[in-house]
Coordinates of C-alpha atoms in Angstrom, one line a residue:
M1 CA 117.3 81.6 97.4
R2 CA 120.1 80.5 94.8
L3 CA 117.3 79.5 92.3
A4 CA 115.4 82.9 92.8
S5 CA 118.7 85.0 92.2
T6 CA 119.8 82.9 89.1
Y7 CA 116.1 83.3 87.7
V8 CA 116.5 87.3 88.3
V9 CA 119.8 87.3 86.3
V10 CA 118.0 85.1 83.6
I11 CA 115.3 87.6 83.2
I12 CA 117.4 90.5 83.2
L13 CA 119.8 89.1 80.6
V14 CA 116.6 88.3 78.5
R15 CA 115.3 91.9 79.1
Q16 CA 118.9 93.1 77.7
N17 CA 118.9 90.9 74.5
E18 CA 115.2 92.1 73.5
S19 CA 116.3 95.9 74.0
T20 CA 119.8 95.9 72.5
S21 CA 118.8 96.2 68.9
K22 CA 116.6 99.1 69.5
M23 CA 118.7 100.9 71.8
R24 CA 121.6 100.6 69.7
A25 CA 119.8 102.7 67.0
I26 CA 119.1 105.4 69.6
R27 CA 122.8 105.5 70.9
Q28 CA 124.3 106.1 67.8
D29 CA 123.6 109.8 68.0
S30 CA 123.4 110.1 71.9
G31 CA 126.3 112.0 71.8
K32 CA 124.9 114.5 69.5
K33 CA 121.4 114.9 71.3
T34 CA 120.1 115.7 74.8
Y35 CA 117.3 113.4 75.9
C36 CA 114.6 114.3 78.0
D37 CA 115.1 113.6 81.8
V38 CA 111.4 112.5 82.2
C39 CA 111.1 109.8 79.7
G40 CA 114.5 109.2 78.6
P41 CA 115.5 108.2 75.1
K42 CA 112.1 108.0 74.0
G43 CA 112.1 111.8 73.6
V44 CA 114.7 114.5 72.5
A45 CA 114.9 117.4 74.9
C46 CA 113.9 120.9 73.3
S47 CA 113.7 122.7 76.4
R48 CA 115.1 122.9 80.0
C49 CA 113.4 123.9 83.3
L50 CA 115.9 126.0 85.0
E51 CA 114.1 125.7 88.5
C52 CA 114.1 121.9 88.4
E53 CA 117.3 121.6 86.3
E54 CA 115.5 119.3 84.1
N55 CA 115.7 118.6 80.3
L56 CA 112.1 118.1 78.8
C57 CA 111.0 117.0 75.6
Q58 CA 107.9 118.7 74.0
P59 CA 105.3 116.8 75.5
C60 CA 106.8 116.6 78.9
C61 CA 107.4 120.4 78.7
Y62 CA 103.6 120.8 78.1
V63 CA 102.7 118.6 81.2
H64 CA 105.3 120.6 83.4
Q65 CA 104.1 124.0 82.4
N66 CA 100.5 122.9 83.3
S67 CA 101.2 121.1 86.5
K68 CA 100.1 122.7 89.5
M69 CA 103.4 122.4 91.1
S70 CA 105.5 123.5 88.3
R71 CA 103.4 126.0 86.2
H72 CA 105.5 129.1 87.6
H73 CA 108.7 127.7 86.8
K74 CA 111.1 129.5 84.2
I75 CA 111.6 127.2 80.9
S76 CA 114.2 128.1 78.2
D77 CA 114.7 126.6 75.0
L78 CA 117.8 124.7 74.9
G79 CA 119.1 126.5 71.7
S80 CA 118.7 130.0 73.6
L81 CA 120.9 128.8 76.6
E82 CA 124.2 130.5 77.0
P83 CA 127.3 128.3 76.1
Q84 CA 128.6 128.2 79.8
L85 CA 125.0 126.9 81.0
K86 CA 124.6 124.7 78.0
G87 CA 127.7 123.1 78.8
K88 CA 126.8 122.4 82.2
I89 CA 123.6 120.5 81.2
R90 CA 124.0 116.7 82.2
Q91 CA 124.3 114.6 78.8
R92 CA 122.8 111.2 79.4
I93 CA 125.3 108.5 78.6
F94 CA 124.0 105.0 77.9
C95 CA 126.1 101.8 78.9
D96 CA 127.7 99.8 76.1
Q97 CA 126.7 96.5 77.8
H98 CA 123.2 97.6 78.4
P99 CA 122.1 100.1 76.1
E100 CA 118.7 101.2 77.8
D101 CA 120.5 101.8 81.1
E102 CA 122.6 105.1 82.0
I103 CA 125.9 104.9 83.4
R104 CA 125.8 105.9 87.0
L105 CA 128.7 104.4 88.9
V106 CA 132.3 104.0 88.9
C107 CA 133.9 100.6 89.6
K108 CA 136.9 101.2 91.7
N109 CA 138.2 97.7 91.1
C110 CA 138.2 97.9 87.3
K111 CA 138.3 101.6 87.1
A112 CA 135.5 101.7 84.6
L113 CA 132.3 103.5 84.2
I114 CA 129.3 101.2 84.6
C115 CA 125.5 101.1 85.0
V116 CA 123.3 99.7 87.7
L117 CA 122.9 96.4 85.7
C118 CA 126.7 96.1 85.5
K119 CA 127.2 96.4 88.9
T120 CA 124.7 93.5 89.8
I121 CA 126.0 91.4 87.3
M122 CA 129.6 91.6 86.5
H123 CA 130.9 94.1 89.3
E124 CA 128.7 92.6 92.2
N125 CA 131.5 92.4 94.7
H126 CA 133.6 95.3 93.6
A127 CA 133.8 98.3 95.5
S128 CA 132.1 101.5 93.5
E129 CA 131.0 105.0 93.9
T130 CA 128.5 107.3 92.1
V131 CA 129.8 109.2 89.0
S132 CA 129.5 112.6 90.6
D133 CA 131.5 111.3 93.8
A134 CA 134.3 110.1 91.4
A135 CA 134.1 113.3 89.6
A136 CA 134.1 115.4 92.5
E137 CA 137.3 113.7 93.5
V138 CA 138.9 114.2 90.2
K139 CA 138.1 118.0 90.4
K140 CA 139.5 118.3 93.7
N141 CA 142.8 117.1 93.0
I142 CA 143.1 119.1 89.5
Q143 CA 142.2 122.0 91.7
I144 CA 144.9 121.6 94.2
K145 CA 147.3 121.3 91.2
M146 CA 145.8 124.5 89.3
N147 CA 146.1 126.5 92.8
R148 CA 149.8 125.6 92.9
C149 CA 150.4 126.1 89.1
S150 CA 149.0 129.8 90.0
D151 CA 151.2 130.1 92.7
K152 CA 154.1 129.4 90.7
V153 CA 152.9 131.8 88.0
R154 CA 152.8 134.4 90.6
R155 CA 156.3 133.5 92.0
I156 CA 157.6 133.7 88.0
T157 CA 156.1 137.1 87.8
D158 CA 158.0 138.2 91.0
S159 CA 161.2 136.7 89.5
E160 CA 160.6 138.6 86.2
R161 CA 160.4 142.0 88.2
E162 CA 163.7 141.0 90.0
A163 CA 165.2 140.1 86.7
D164 CA 164.1 143.7 85.2
G165 CA 166.0 145.0 88.3
L166 CA 169.1 142.7 87.4
D167 CA 169.3 144.5 84.2
K168 CA 169.7 147.8 85.8
K169 CA 172.2 146.3 88.3
I170 CA 174.2 145.2 85.8
N171 CA 174.3 148.1 83.9
D172 CA 175.1 150.3 87.0
A173 CA 177.9 147.8 87.8
E174 CA 179.4 147.8 84.4
K175 CA 179.3 151.8 84.6
K176 CA 181.1 151.7 87.9
E177 CA 183.7 149.3 86.8
I178 CA 184.7 151.3 83.6
K179 CA 184.6 154.4 85.5
A180 CA 187.2 152.9 88.0
L181 CA 189.4 151.8 85.0
E182 CA 189.2 155.2 83.6
D183 CA 190.1 157.0 87.0
Q184 CA 193.1 154.4 87.0
R185 CA 194.1 155.0 83.3
L186 CA 194.1 159.0 84.1
Q187 CA 196.8 158.3 86.8
L188 CA 199.0 155.9 85.2
I189 CA 201.4 156.5 82.2
K190 CA 200.6 156.0 78.6
V191 CA 202.4 152.9 78.5
I192 CA 199.3 151.1 80.3
D193 CA 196.7 152.6 78.1
Q194 CA 196.8 149.6 75.9
E195 CA 196.4 147.5 78.7
V196 CA 193.6 149.5 80.1
A197 CA 191.6 149.2 76.8
K198 CA 191.9 145.4 76.8
M199 CA 190.4 145.5 80.0
K200 CA 187.7 147.5 79.3
D201 CA 186.9 145.1 76.3
K202 CA 187.0 142.0 78.7
L203 CA 184.5 143.9 81.1
Q204 CA 182.1 144.5 78.3
N205 CA 182.2 140.9 77.1
V206 CA 181.5 139.7 80.7
Y207 CA 178.4 142.2 81.1
K208 CA 177.4 141.2 77.6
D209 CA 177.2 137.4 78.7
L210 CA 175.4 138.8 81.8
R211 CA 172.8 140.2 79.8
Q212 CA 172.5 137.3 77.4
Q213 CA 172.1 134.9 80.5
N214 CA 169.5 137.2 82.0
A215 CA 167.6 137.5 78.6
A216 CA 167.4 133.7 78.4
L217 CA 166.5 133.4 81.7
K218 CA 163.6 135.8 81.4
R219 CA 162.5 133.7 78.0
R220 CA 162.5 130.7 80.1
M221 CA 160.5 132.1 82.9
K222 CA 157.9 133.2 80.3
E223 CA 157.6 129.9 78.7
E224 CA 157.3 128.2 82.1
Q225 CA 154.7 130.9 82.9
E226 CA 152.7 130.2 79.6
K227 CA 152.9 126.2 80.2
C228 CA 151.4 126.8 83.6
S229 CA 148.8 129.2 82.5
T230 CA 147.7 126.9 79.2
A231 CA 147.6 123.8 81.5
T232 CA 145.4 125.9 83.9
D233 CA 143.1 127.4 81.3
N234 CA 142.6 123.6 79.5
A235 CA 141.7 122.3 83.3
R236 CA 139.4 125.1 84.1
Q237 CA 137.6 124.6 80.8
I238 CA 137.1 121.0 81.4
I239 CA 135.7 121.6 85.1
D240 CA 133.8 124.5 84.1
Q241 CA 132.2 123.4 81.0
G242 CA 132.9 119.5 80.9
T243 CA 130.5 116.9 82.1
D244 CA 131.6 114.3 84.9
I245 CA 132.2 111.9 82.4
D246 CA 134.6 114.4 80.7
V247 CA 136.4 115.1 84.0
I248 CA 136.8 111.3 84.4
K249 CA 138.1 110.5 81.1
K250 CA 140.5 113.4 81.0
G251 CA 141.4 114.0 84.5
S252 CA 144.5 111.9 84.6
D253 CA 145.8 113.6 81.5
L254 CA 145.0 117.0 83.0
E255 CA 146.6 115.9 86.4
Q256 CA 149.8 114.8 84.4
L257 CA 150.0 118.1 82.2
L258 CA 149.5 120.0 85.4
S259 CA 152.1 117.9 87.2
T260 CA 154.8 118.7 84.5
A261 CA 154.2 122.1 84.5
M262 CA 154.8 122.4 88.2
T263 CA 158.0 120.5 88.3
E264 CA 159.6 122.3 85.5
T265 CA 161.7 125.0 87.3
A266 CA 163.5 128.1 85.9
L267 CA 166.7 129.6 87.2
Y268 CA 165.8 132.3 89.3
P269 CA 167.7 135.7 88.4
M270 CA 169.9 136.2 92.0
A271 CA 171.3 132.9 91.1
L272 CA 173.3 134.4 88.0
M273 CA 175.2 136.7 90.7
N274 CA 176.2 133.6 92.9
K275 CA 178.7 132.9 89.8
D276 CA 181.8 134.4 89.9
L277 CA 181.4 136.5 86.9
F278 CA 183.7 139.5 87.6
S279 CA 186.7 137.6 88.2
P280 CA 188.4 138.4 84.9
A281 CA 188.6 142.2 85.9
E282 CA 189.6 141.7 89.3
I283 CA 192.6 139.4 88.2
K284 CA 193.5 142.1 85.6
V285 CA 193.5 144.7 88.4
R286 CA 195.6 142.8 90.6
E287 CA 198.1 142.7 87.8
L288 CA 198.3 146.3 87.6
I289 CA 198.5 147.0 91.3
P290 CA 202.5 146.9 91.2
L291 CA 202.1 149.8 88.7
I292 CA 199.5 151.8 91.0
G293 CA 200.8 151.1 94.3
V294 CA 199.2 154.1 95.6
M295 CA 195.6 152.7 94.8
R296 CA 196.5 149.3 96.2
D297 CA 194.4 149.8 99.4
S298 CA 191.3 151.3 97.9
T299 CA 191.4 148.5 95.4
E300 CA 191.2 145.6 97.9
I301 CA 188.5 147.3 99.7
S302 CA 186.4 147.4 96.7
V303 CA 187.1 143.8 96.2
R304 CA 186.0 142.8 99.8
E305 CA 182.8 145.1 99.5
R306 CA 182.3 143.1 96.7
E307 CA 182.3 139.6 98.0
R308 CA 180.3 140.7 101.0
E309 CA 177.6 142.1 98.4
R310 CA 177.6 138.5 96.8
E311 CA 177.6 136.6 100.1
R312 CA 174.3 138.9 101.0
E313 CA 173.0 137.7 97.5
R314 CA 173.7 134.1 97.9
E315 CA 171.9 134.2 101.4
R316 CA 169.0 135.7 100.1
E317 CA 168.9 133.2 97.3
R318 CA 169.3 130.1 99.9
E319 CA 166.4 131.7 101.7
R320 CA 164.2 131.7 98.6
E321 CA 164.9 128.4 97.9
R322 CA 164.0 126.9 101.5
E323 CA 160.8 128.9 101.2
I324 CA 159.8 127.4 97.8
S325 CA 160.8 124.0 99.3
L326 CA 158.5 124.2 102.3
Y327 CA 155.7 125.5 100.1
E328 CA 156.0 122.3 97.7
R329 CA 155.8 119.9 100.5

């Protein structure tokens, strides 16, 4: 039995050596030509049977059209196929070690694309799977990350709407603060007019900073949205138009690209409101309280209401972070 096995291997090696020089010339342009699925590298495909999903050379096409079983099949010229359909046509990729044999397997141990002869000779005891099964697994992993990226794009879109709403909130808060200061100024003597003007300038600087922070936040969210969209589009193009070989070769890079896009997280708008950005005005108001004792109670009530509103905003932000954390798990 051992002698017979050795004899088979020798026969295979002899066959390989005899055909290597002939097949090397054929494989030099294998990436440019689509070969016939019936007769292999001997014939260049010029047509495709849409029902059998086979590429056919001219002689095989003639036989196919005149065969009793396939005479009514729809056959199209390869050049007239739509780009998306043409991209789906399986290109026959041949083994570097055995040029006349097509790559059909993936060695799990070596993580290499191999043919049947490679499996028999060099990868006999290695675990392997078909190219289509390996590509399906890569597609599955990429699709999961694509879905998560799409969800992140949706969340960023929602956050952008909140950022737009935050602009109005900032403007309303600014108007409210300035109006309160103007009301106080009217009740005070001219001595404190200069102090009120300084307070107004500081308030405007505070809200100017808020606007700048919110604008920077929106730019960053837009950049992350574009990164996710670009990564998803690239992955979708490979899955929709690439071959199984393309998916396997580029799958790792695509997964890394999608993972990077997913891990970059923008600061969401409500986090801005958690910062004590209004303290300069509050401190100045406290300094003026001895001069406007009649307004002390109303001022303290306003501060307490603002603190309660901030606490509610913080709670909403914590709830948002918990939901995102649960989703990403």
